[in-house]
C-alpha cells in the first residue's frame, strides 16, 4: 500500500495473501454483461444501468494527483477532489469507512468509533479515525455524508466510485464486523447505482464472496500479484479487476498469470505525479 496519503487519498490494505489464498469463493459471473460494459445495477431502480470498466485495459492510478494519462490508458482512478479524464473510463476514489485526518473535526463526535473507555479507534497507519457503522442508525447517518461525495463524483462525470477501507472492521478491535461492513457498503452501492455509477470493491479479498450482497460491480486491488490474491478477485468479478502493484516482484507475479486478463499497473507507493523524484509508472 502507499506509505503516505497524498492530497488526502490512497488505498489501504491489511490482509496478507495467505488468508485470501485459502478462500473458496462461490460466485457467478456478472449476468447480462457478455462482451459489453453495461448491466443493471444491484439495488438500483429497475431499468437503471451502470457502465462497467473494460476488461484487460490500460490503467493508471492517479489518486495522488491528476495528470494527463499516458498513451494506451483506458481506465483511470482519481481522487474525488479531481475531475475525470476526458474520453476514458473514470473511477472516483472516496475514503468511505474512515475519516481523513484533515476532515476529522467535521464529523459528529458520535460517528467516530470509540472503545469501551470512550477513546476513538484510529487506523494507526494513516492516523484516520474509523467511522462507527456498527448499528443501522449510524450506518444511515454515515452513508448520508459519504453519499454526498458520491453525488459529487456523479456530477463531475465519473463512471464509477471506489469506496476505500472496506476492511476497516479488521482494525476495529472487534467492535465492527464483516456484516457491518457489508451492510454499509450496500447502502453506498444502492445510492451510487441510482446515480448510474458502478461500484468497485477496494481490496478485502475475504469479502469477495459477498459481492452480490454488497452490490459491487468490479474490483480495485492493491498488490494482488504480490499477495497471490488475484484469482479470488478474478473469479468474483469475472476478470473486471484493476490492480496496482508497488514492487517489481509484484508486477512480475501479476503479469505472469494475469497479464492477459486483468488491468494491471505498477506505481510508486506514494502514487506521485510525473516530475516527482519518486514517480514510477509501468504498464502491466
mmCIF file of C-alpha atoms in Angstrom:
data_model
loop_
_atom_site.group_PDB
_atom_site.id
_atom_site.type_symbol
_atom_site.label_atom_id
_atom_site.label_comp_id
_atom_site.label_asym_id
_atom_site.label_seq_id
_atom_site.Cartn_x
_atom_site.Cartn_y
_atom_site.Cartn_z
ATOM 1 C CA UNK A 1 0.000 0.000 0.000
ATOM 2 C CA UNK A 2 1.182 3.583 -0.472
ATOM 3 C CA UNK A 3 3.238 4.718 2.505
ATOM 4 C CA UNK A 4 1.806 8.240 2.603
ATOM 5 C CA UNK A 5 -1.500 9.754 1.649
ATOM 6 C CA UNK A 6 -1.191 12.479 -0.955
ATOM 7 C CA UNK A 7 -3.957 15.072 -1.311
ATOM 8 C CA UNK A 8 -5.907 13.108 1.269
ATOM 9 C CA UNK A 9 -6.191 9.901 -0.717
ATOM 10 C CA UNK A 10 -4.653 6.476 -1.199
ATOM 11 C CA UNK A 11 -5.653 2.899 -0.785
ATOM 12 C CA UNK A 12 -5.132 0.757 2.290
ATOM 13 C CA UNK A 13 -4.541 -2.942 2.592
ATOM 14 C CA UNK A 14 -4.015 -5.085 5.633
ATOM 15 C CA UNK A 15 -4.732 -8.736 4.928
ATOM 16 C CA UNK A 16 -1.815 -10.884 3.670
ATOM 17 C CA UNK A 17 -2.371 -13.250 0.801
ATOM 18 C CA UNK A 18 -2.407 -16.351 2.966
ATOM 19 C CA UNK A 19 -5.995 -15.733 4.036
ATOM 20 C CA UNK A 20 -7.166 -14.915 0.546
ATOM 21 C CA UNK A 21 -5.459 -17.946 -0.968
ATOM 22 C CA UNK A 22 -7.435 -20.199 1.361
ATOM 23 C CA UNK A 23 -10.791 -18.749 0.411
ATOM 24 C CA UNK A 24 -13.305 -20.674 -1.610
ATOM 25 C CA UNK A 25 -15.276 -18.012 -3.401
ATOM 26 C CA UNK A 26 -18.685 -19.159 -4.626
ATOM 27 C CA UNK A 27 -19.791 -16.572 -7.149
ATOM 28 C CA UNK A 28 -21.353 -16.437 -10.565
ATOM 29 C CA UNK A 29 -20.223 -14.312 -13.485
ATOM 30 C CA UNK A 30 -21.915 -10.962 -13.877
ATOM 31 C CA UNK A 31 -25.091 -11.729 -15.772
ATOM 32 C CA UNK A 32 -26.008 -9.793 -18.860
ATOM 33 C CA UNK A 33 -22.509 -8.411 -19.451
ATOM 34 C CA UNK A 34 -21.370 -10.513 -22.387
ATOM 35 C CA UNK A 35 -18.745 -8.510 -24.198
ATOM 36 C CA UNK A 36 -20.419 -5.214 -23.366
ATOM 37 C CA UNK A 37 -19.898 -2.864 -20.461
ATOM 38 C CA UNK A 38 -23.399 -2.216 -19.112
ATOM 39 C CA UNK A 39 -25.708 -4.075 -16.757
ATOM 40 C CA UNK A 40 -28.486 -3.417 -14.299
ATOM 41 C CA UNK A 41 -27.104 -2.037 -11.051
ATOM 42 C CA UNK A 42 -27.675 -4.161 -7.939
ATOM 43 C CA UNK A 43 -30.098 -2.400 -5.644
ATOM 44 C CA UNK A 44 -30.897 0.306 -8.175
ATOM 45 C CA UNK A 45 -34.351 1.073 -9.501
ATOM 46 C CA UNK A 46 -35.427 -1.257 -12.312
ATOM 47 C CA UNK A 47 -34.050 -0.078 -15.626
ATOM 48 C CA UNK A 48 -31.099 1.784 -14.105
ATOM 49 C CA UNK A 49 -27.860 0.708 -15.753
ATOM 50 C CA UNK A 50 -24.236 1.249 -14.870
ATOM 51 C CA UNK A 51 -21.248 1.239 -17.190
ATOM 52 C CA UNK A 52 -18.649 -1.336 -16.208
ATOM 53 C CA UNK A 53 -14.900 -0.941 -16.751
ATOM 54 C CA UNK A 54 -13.480 -2.795 -19.751
ATOM 55 C CA UNK A 55 -11.518 -5.966 -19.063
ATOM 56 C CA UNK A 56 -7.763 -6.135 -19.617
ATOM 57 C CA UNK A 57 -7.369 -2.443 -20.474
ATOM 58 C CA UNK A 58 -4.602 0.087 -19.961
ATOM 59 C CA UNK A 59 -4.927 1.515 -16.441
ATOM 60 C CA UNK A 60 -3.423 4.334 -14.397
ATOM 61 C CA UNK A 61 -3.822 5.031 -10.677
ATOM 62 C CA UNK A 62 -3.754 8.791 -10.104
ATOM 63 C CA UNK A 63 -5.219 9.208 -6.617
ATOM 64 C CA UNK A 64 -2.126 11.138 -5.552
ATOM 65 C CA UNK A 65 -2.816 13.845 -8.116
ATOM 66 C CA UNK A 66 -4.238 14.066 -11.623
ATOM 67 C CA UNK A 67 -2.033 14.336 -14.723
ATOM 68 C CA UNK A 68 -2.504 13.621 -18.452
ATOM 69 C CA UNK A 69 -2.975 9.860 -18.809
ATOM 70 C CA UNK A 70 -0.168 8.086 -20.686
ATOM 71 C CA UNK A 71 -0.786 6.678 -24.140
ATOM 72 C CA UNK A 72 -2.734 3.440 -24.077
ATOM 73 C CA UNK A 73 -4.612 4.163 -20.839
ATOM 74 C CA UNK A 74 -8.356 3.495 -20.998
ATOM 75 C CA UNK A 75 -9.156 3.425 -17.265
ATOM 76 C CA UNK A 76 -8.027 5.955 -14.673
ATOM 77 C CA UNK A 77 -8.742 6.300 -10.946
ATOM 78 C CA UNK A 78 -8.590 9.768 -9.377
ATOM 79 C CA UNK A 79 -9.449 11.328 -6.043
ATOM 80 C CA UNK A 80 -12.923 12.825 -5.680
ATOM 81 C CA UNK A 81 -11.322 16.281 -5.451
ATOM 82 C CA UNK A 82 -10.095 15.936 -9.056
ATOM 83 C CA UNK A 83 -12.005 15.825 -12.326
ATOM 84 C CA UNK A 84 -12.338 12.850 -14.658
ATOM 85 C CA UNK A 85 -10.129 12.409 -17.710
ATOM 86 C CA UNK A 86 -11.975 13.107 -20.925
ATOM 87 C CA UNK A 87 -12.790 10.103 -23.071
ATOM 88 C CA UNK A 88 -11.667 7.452 -20.561
ATOM 89 C CA UNK A 89 -13.380 5.219 -18.014
ATOM 90 C CA UNK A 90 -13.055 7.174 -14.761
ATOM 91 C CA UNK A 91 -13.140 5.788 -11.220
ATOM 92 C CA UNK A 92 -13.669 8.202 -8.308
ATOM 93 C CA UNK A 93 -11.760 7.488 -5.087
ATOM 94 C CA UNK A 94 -13.687 8.093 -1.843
ATOM 95 C CA UNK A 95 -12.422 7.279 1.668
ATOM 96 C CA UNK A 96 -15.734 5.869 2.871
ATOM 97 C CA UNK A 97 -15.057 3.914 6.056
ATOM 98 C CA UNK A 98 -12.547 6.201 7.811
ATOM 99 C CA UNK A 99 -12.172 9.933 8.386
ATOM 100 C CA UNK A 100 -9.339 11.754 6.658
ATOM 101 C CA UNK A 101 -7.113 13.457 9.270
ATOM 102 C CA UNK A 102 -7.933 16.898 7.887
ATOM 103 C CA UNK A 103 -11.675 16.146 7.996
ATOM 104 C CA UNK A 104 -11.802 14.567 11.448
ATOM 105 C CA UNK A 105 -13.273 17.639 13.123
ATOM 106 C CA UNK A 106 -16.070 17.852 10.555
ATOM 107 C CA UNK A 107 -17.531 14.507 11.638
ATOM 108 C CA UNK A 108 -20.062 14.403 14.505
ATOM 109 C CA UNK A 109 -18.284 13.037 17.558
ATOM 110 C CA UNK A 110 -20.729 10.157 17.944
ATOM 111 C CA UNK A 111 -19.986 8.884 14.419
ATOM 112 C CA UNK A 112 -16.337 8.218 15.257
ATOM 113 C CA UNK A 113 -15.885 4.679 16.553
ATOM 114 C CA UNK A 114 -14.972 4.526 20.260
ATOM 115 C CA UNK A 115 -13.782 1.739 22.505
ATOM 116 C CA UNK A 116 -15.184 0.810 25.923
ATOM 117 C CA UNK A 117 -13.224 3.665 27.522
ATOM 118 C CA UNK A 118 -14.590 6.219 25.083
ATOM 119 C CA UNK A 119 -11.334 6.526 23.123
ATOM 120 C CA UNK A 120 -11.547 6.993 19.374
ATOM 121 C CA UNK A 121 -10.360 3.946 17.449
ATOM 122 C CA UNK A 122 -7.734 5.020 14.927
ATOM 123 C CA UNK A 123 -6.099 3.342 11.961
ATOM 124 C CA UNK A 124 -2.543 3.977 13.125
ATOM 125 C CA UNK A 125 -1.012 3.558 9.655
ATOM 126 C CA UNK A 126 -2.884 6.595 8.333
ATOM 127 C CA UNK A 127 -3.905 8.383 11.559
ATOM 128 C CA UNK A 128 -7.522 8.034 10.470
ATOM 129 C CA UNK A 129 -10.385 7.513 12.918
ATOM 130 C CA UNK A 130 -12.701 4.664 11.991
ATOM 131 C CA UNK A 131 -16.300 5.626 11.354
ATOM 132 C CA UNK A 132 -18.937 3.951 13.525
ATOM 133 C CA UNK A 133 -21.063 1.789 11.234
ATOM 134 C CA UNK A 134 -21.986 -0.662 13.982
ATOM 135 C CA UNK A 135 -25.754 -0.002 14.046
ATOM 136 C CA UNK A 136 -28.320 0.559 11.292
ATOM 137 C CA UNK A 137 -28.990 4.097 12.514
ATOM 138 C CA UNK A 138 -25.311 5.066 12.489
ATOM 139 C CA UNK A 139 -24.763 3.424 9.119
ATOM 140 C CA UNK A 140 -27.558 5.529 7.678
ATOM 141 C CA UNK A 141 -26.073 8.722 9.093
ATOM 142 C CA UNK A 142 -22.561 7.987 7.848
ATOM 143 C CA UNK A 143 -23.925 6.954 4.466
ATOM 144 C CA UNK A 144 -25.778 10.244 4.070
ATOM 145 C CA UNK A 145 -22.468 12.101 4.314
ATOM 146 C CA UNK A 146 -20.498 9.743 2.079
ATOM 147 C CA UNK A 147 -23.296 9.678 -0.469
ATOM 148 C CA UNK A 148 -22.941 13.431 -0.884
ATOM 149 C CA UNK A 149 -19.363 12.776 -2.015
ATOM 150 C CA UNK A 150 -20.643 10.089 -4.362
ATOM 151 C CA UNK A 151 -23.091 12.651 -5.750
ATOM 152 C CA UNK A 152 -20.117 14.905 -6.397
ATOM 153 C CA UNK A 153 -18.399 12.136 -8.345
ATOM 154 C CA UNK A 154 -21.517 11.640 -10.453
ATOM 155 C CA UNK A 155 -21.966 15.359 -11.038
ATOM 156 C CA UNK A 156 -18.377 15.624 -12.298
ATOM 157 C CA UNK A 157 -18.941 12.841 -14.812
ATOM 158 C CA UNK A 158 -17.133 9.871 -13.270
ATOM 159 C CA UNK A 159 -18.244 6.396 -14.359
ATOM 160 C CA UNK A 160 -17.622 4.577 -11.080
ATOM 161 C CA UNK A 161 -16.745 5.026 -7.432
ATOM 162 C CA UNK A 162 -14.056 3.308 -5.340
ATOM 163 C CA UNK A 163 -15.073 3.368 -1.628
ATOM 164 C CA UNK A 164 -11.853 2.757 0.288
ATOM 165 C CA UNK A 165 -11.213 0.970 3.592
ATOM 166 C CA UNK A 166 -13.908 -1.688 3.246
ATOM 167 C CA UNK A 167 -11.609 -3.721 5.533
ATOM 168 C CA UNK A 168 -11.721 -1.197 8.395
ATOM 169 C CA UNK A 169 -13.612 -3.709 10.532
ATOM 170 C CA UNK A 170 -10.390 -5.759 10.750
ATOM 171 C CA UNK A 171 -8.769 -2.797 12.543
ATOM 172 C CA UNK A 172 -11.694 -2.126 14.908
ATOM 173 C CA UNK A 173 -10.515 -4.441 17.709
ATOM 174 C CA UNK A 174 -13.683 -6.465 17.327
ATOM 175 C CA UNK A 175 -16.055 -3.508 17.604
ATOM 176 C CA UNK A 176 -17.184 -3.834 13.990
ATOM 177 C CA UNK A 177 -17.914 -6.957 11.949
ATOM 178 C CA UNK A 178 -17.777 -8.069 8.348
ATOM 179 C CA UNK A 179 -21.576 -7.931 8.347
ATOM 180 C CA UNK A 180 -21.453 -4.268 9.425
ATOM 181 C CA UNK A 181 -19.068 -3.514 6.553
ATOM 182 C CA UNK A 182 -21.214 -5.349 4.006
ATOM 183 C CA UNK A 183 -24.414 -3.638 5.167
ATOM 184 C CA UNK A 184 -22.783 -0.218 4.950
ATOM 185 C CA UNK A 185 -21.309 -0.921 1.530
ATOM 186 C CA UNK A 186 -24.779 -1.943 0.389
ATOM 187 C CA UNK A 187 -26.106 1.497 1.339
ATOM 188 C CA UNK A 188 -23.374 3.184 -0.689
ATOM 189 C CA UNK A 189 -23.845 0.881 -3.669
ATOM 190 C CA UNK A 190 -27.585 1.436 -3.812
ATOM 191 C CA UNK A 191 -27.100 5.172 -3.872
ATOM 192 C CA UNK A 192 -24.251 5.055 -6.381
ATOM 193 C CA UNK A 193 -26.323 2.917 -8.717
ATOM 194 C CA UNK A 194 -29.175 5.429 -8.647
ATOM 195 C CA UNK A 195 -26.579 7.928 -9.890
ATOM 196 C CA UNK A 196 -25.542 5.430 -12.588
ATOM 197 C CA UNK A 197 -22.126 4.847 -11.061
ATOM 198 C CA UNK A 198 -20.588 1.384 -10.921
ATOM 199 C CA UNK A 199 -19.041 0.470 -7.557
ATOM 200 C CA UNK A 200 -15.619 -1.105 -7.107
ATOM 201 C CA UNK A 201 -14.653 -3.335 -4.187
ATOM 202 C CA UNK A 202 -11.366 -2.000 -2.792
ATOM 203 C CA UNK A 203 -9.135 -4.866 -1.609
ATOM 204 C CA UNK A 204 -10.737 -7.014 1.164
ATOM 205 C CA UNK A 205 -10.411 -10.356 -0.625
ATOM 206 C CA UNK A 206 -12.063 -12.140 2.286
ATOM 207 C CA UNK A 207 -15.383 -10.450 1.414
ATOM 208 C CA UNK A 208 -15.267 -11.052 -2.336
ATOM 209 C CA UNK A 209 -17.874 -13.790 -1.937
ATOM 210 C CA UNK A 210 -20.304 -11.127 -0.695
ATOM 211 C CA UNK A 211 -20.070 -9.175 -3.953
ATOM 212 C CA UNK A 212 -23.747 -9.517 -4.840
ATOM 213 C CA UNK A 213 -24.953 -8.846 -1.299
ATOM 214 C CA UNK A 214 -22.865 -5.666 -1.126
ATOM 215 C CA UNK A 215 -23.935 -4.555 -4.621
ATOM 216 C CA UNK A 216 -20.395 -4.444 -6.024
ATOM 217 C CA UNK A 217 -19.557 -4.451 -9.732
ATOM 218 C CA UNK A 218 -15.778 -4.784 -10.143
ATOM 219 C CA UNK A 219 -12.609 -4.749 -8.028
ATOM 220 C CA UNK A 220 -9.778 -2.317 -7.378
ATOM 221 C CA UNK A 221 -6.917 -4.255 -5.833
ATOM 222 C CA UNK A 222 -3.555 -3.328 -4.430
ATOM 223 C CA UNK A 223 -0.819 -5.924 -4.864
ATOM 224 C CA UNK A 224 -2.985 -8.911 -5.708
ATOM 225 C CA UNK A 225 0.027 -10.271 -7.572
ATOM 226 C CA UNK A 226 2.363 -9.691 -4.646
ATOM 227 C CA UNK A 227 -0.011 -11.416 -2.216
ATOM 228 C CA UNK A 228 -1.374 -14.084 -4.575
ATOM 229 C CA UNK A 229 -4.942 -12.781 -4.344
ATOM 230 C CA UNK A 230 -5.724 -12.063 -7.994
ATOM 231 C CA UNK A 231 -7.583 -15.324 -8.527
ATOM 232 C CA UNK A 232 -10.045 -14.505 -5.749
ATOM 233 C CA UNK A 233 -10.988 -11.213 -7.385
ATOM 234 C CA UNK A 234 -10.910 -12.567 -10.945
ATOM 235 C CA UNK A 235 -13.417 -15.289 -10.044
ATOM 236 C CA UNK A 236 -15.674 -12.974 -8.067
ATOM 237 C CA UNK A 237 -15.759 -10.205 -10.675
ATOM 238 C CA UNK A 238 -15.437 -12.092 -13.955
ATOM 239 C CA UNK A 239 -11.992 -10.576 -14.647
ATOM 240 C CA UNK A 240 -13.220 -6.997 -14.186
ATOM 241 C CA UNK A 241 -10.267 -6.202 -11.935
ATOM 242 C CA UNK A 242 -7.878 -3.239 -11.924
ATOM 243 C CA UNK A 243 -4.712 -3.982 -9.966
ATOM 244 C CA UNK A 244 -1.969 -1.722 -8.659
ATOM 245 C CA UNK A 245 1.413 -3.271 -7.843
ATOM 246 C CA UNK A 246 4.020 -1.349 -5.867
ATOM 247 C CA UNK A 247 7.061 -3.600 -6.402
ATOM 248 C CA UNK A 248 8.805 -5.104 -9.413
ATOM 249 C CA UNK A 249 8.297 -8.570 -7.932
ATOM 250 C CA UNK A 250 4.580 -7.976 -7.559
ATOM 251 C CA UNK A 251 4.311 -6.715 -11.124
ATOM 252 C CA UNK A 252 6.127 -9.787 -12.431
ATOM 253 C CA UNK A 253 3.813 -12.073 -10.466
ATOM 254 C CA UNK A 254 0.691 -10.285 -11.681
ATOM 255 C CA UNK A 255 1.864 -10.276 -15.271
ATOM 256 C CA UNK A 256 2.924 -13.913 -15.267
ATOM 257 C CA UNK A 257 -0.523 -15.296 -14.599
ATOM 258 C CA UNK A 258 -2.948 -12.437 -15.141
ATOM 259 C CA UNK A 259 -1.290 -10.146 -17.664
ATOM 260 C CA UNK A 260 -3.641 -11.203 -20.443
ATOM 261 C CA UNK A 261 -6.819 -10.953 -18.335
ATOM 262 C CA UNK A 262 -6.690 -8.126 -15.791
ATOM 263 C CA UNK A 263 -5.865 -4.398 -15.921
ATOM 264 C CA UNK A 264 -2.515 -4.009 -14.165
ATOM 265 C CA UNK A 265 -0.185 -1.098 -13.463
ATOM 266 C CA UNK A 266 2.999 -0.615 -11.398
ATOM 267 C CA UNK A 267 3.012 2.610 -9.387
ATOM 268 C CA UNK A 268 5.249 4.106 -6.718
ATOM 269 C CA UNK A 269 3.929 3.754 -3.180
ATOM 270 C CA UNK A 270 3.317 7.481 -2.847
ATOM 271 C CA UNK A 271 1.240 7.448 -6.053
ATOM 272 C CA UNK A 272 3.114 10.583 -7.060
ATOM 273 C CA UNK A 273 2.836 12.673 -10.215
ATOM 274 C CA UNK A 274 5.268 12.857 -13.153
ATOM 275 C CA UNK A 275 8.222 15.059 -12.334
ATOM 276 C CA UNK A 276 8.292 13.977 -8.708
ATOM 277 C CA UNK A 277 11.522 12.350 -7.583
ATOM 278 C CA UNK A 278 9.882 9.038 -6.728
ATOM 279 C CA UNK A 279 7.460 8.801 -9.640
ATOM 280 C CA UNK A 280 7.142 5.298 -11.077
ATOM 281 C CA UNK A 281 4.653 4.007 -13.579
ATOM 282 C CA UNK A 282 4.970 0.870 -15.650
ATOM 283 C CA UNK A 283 2.151 -0.609 -17.689
ATOM 284 C CA UNK A 284 1.095 -4.123 -16.805
#
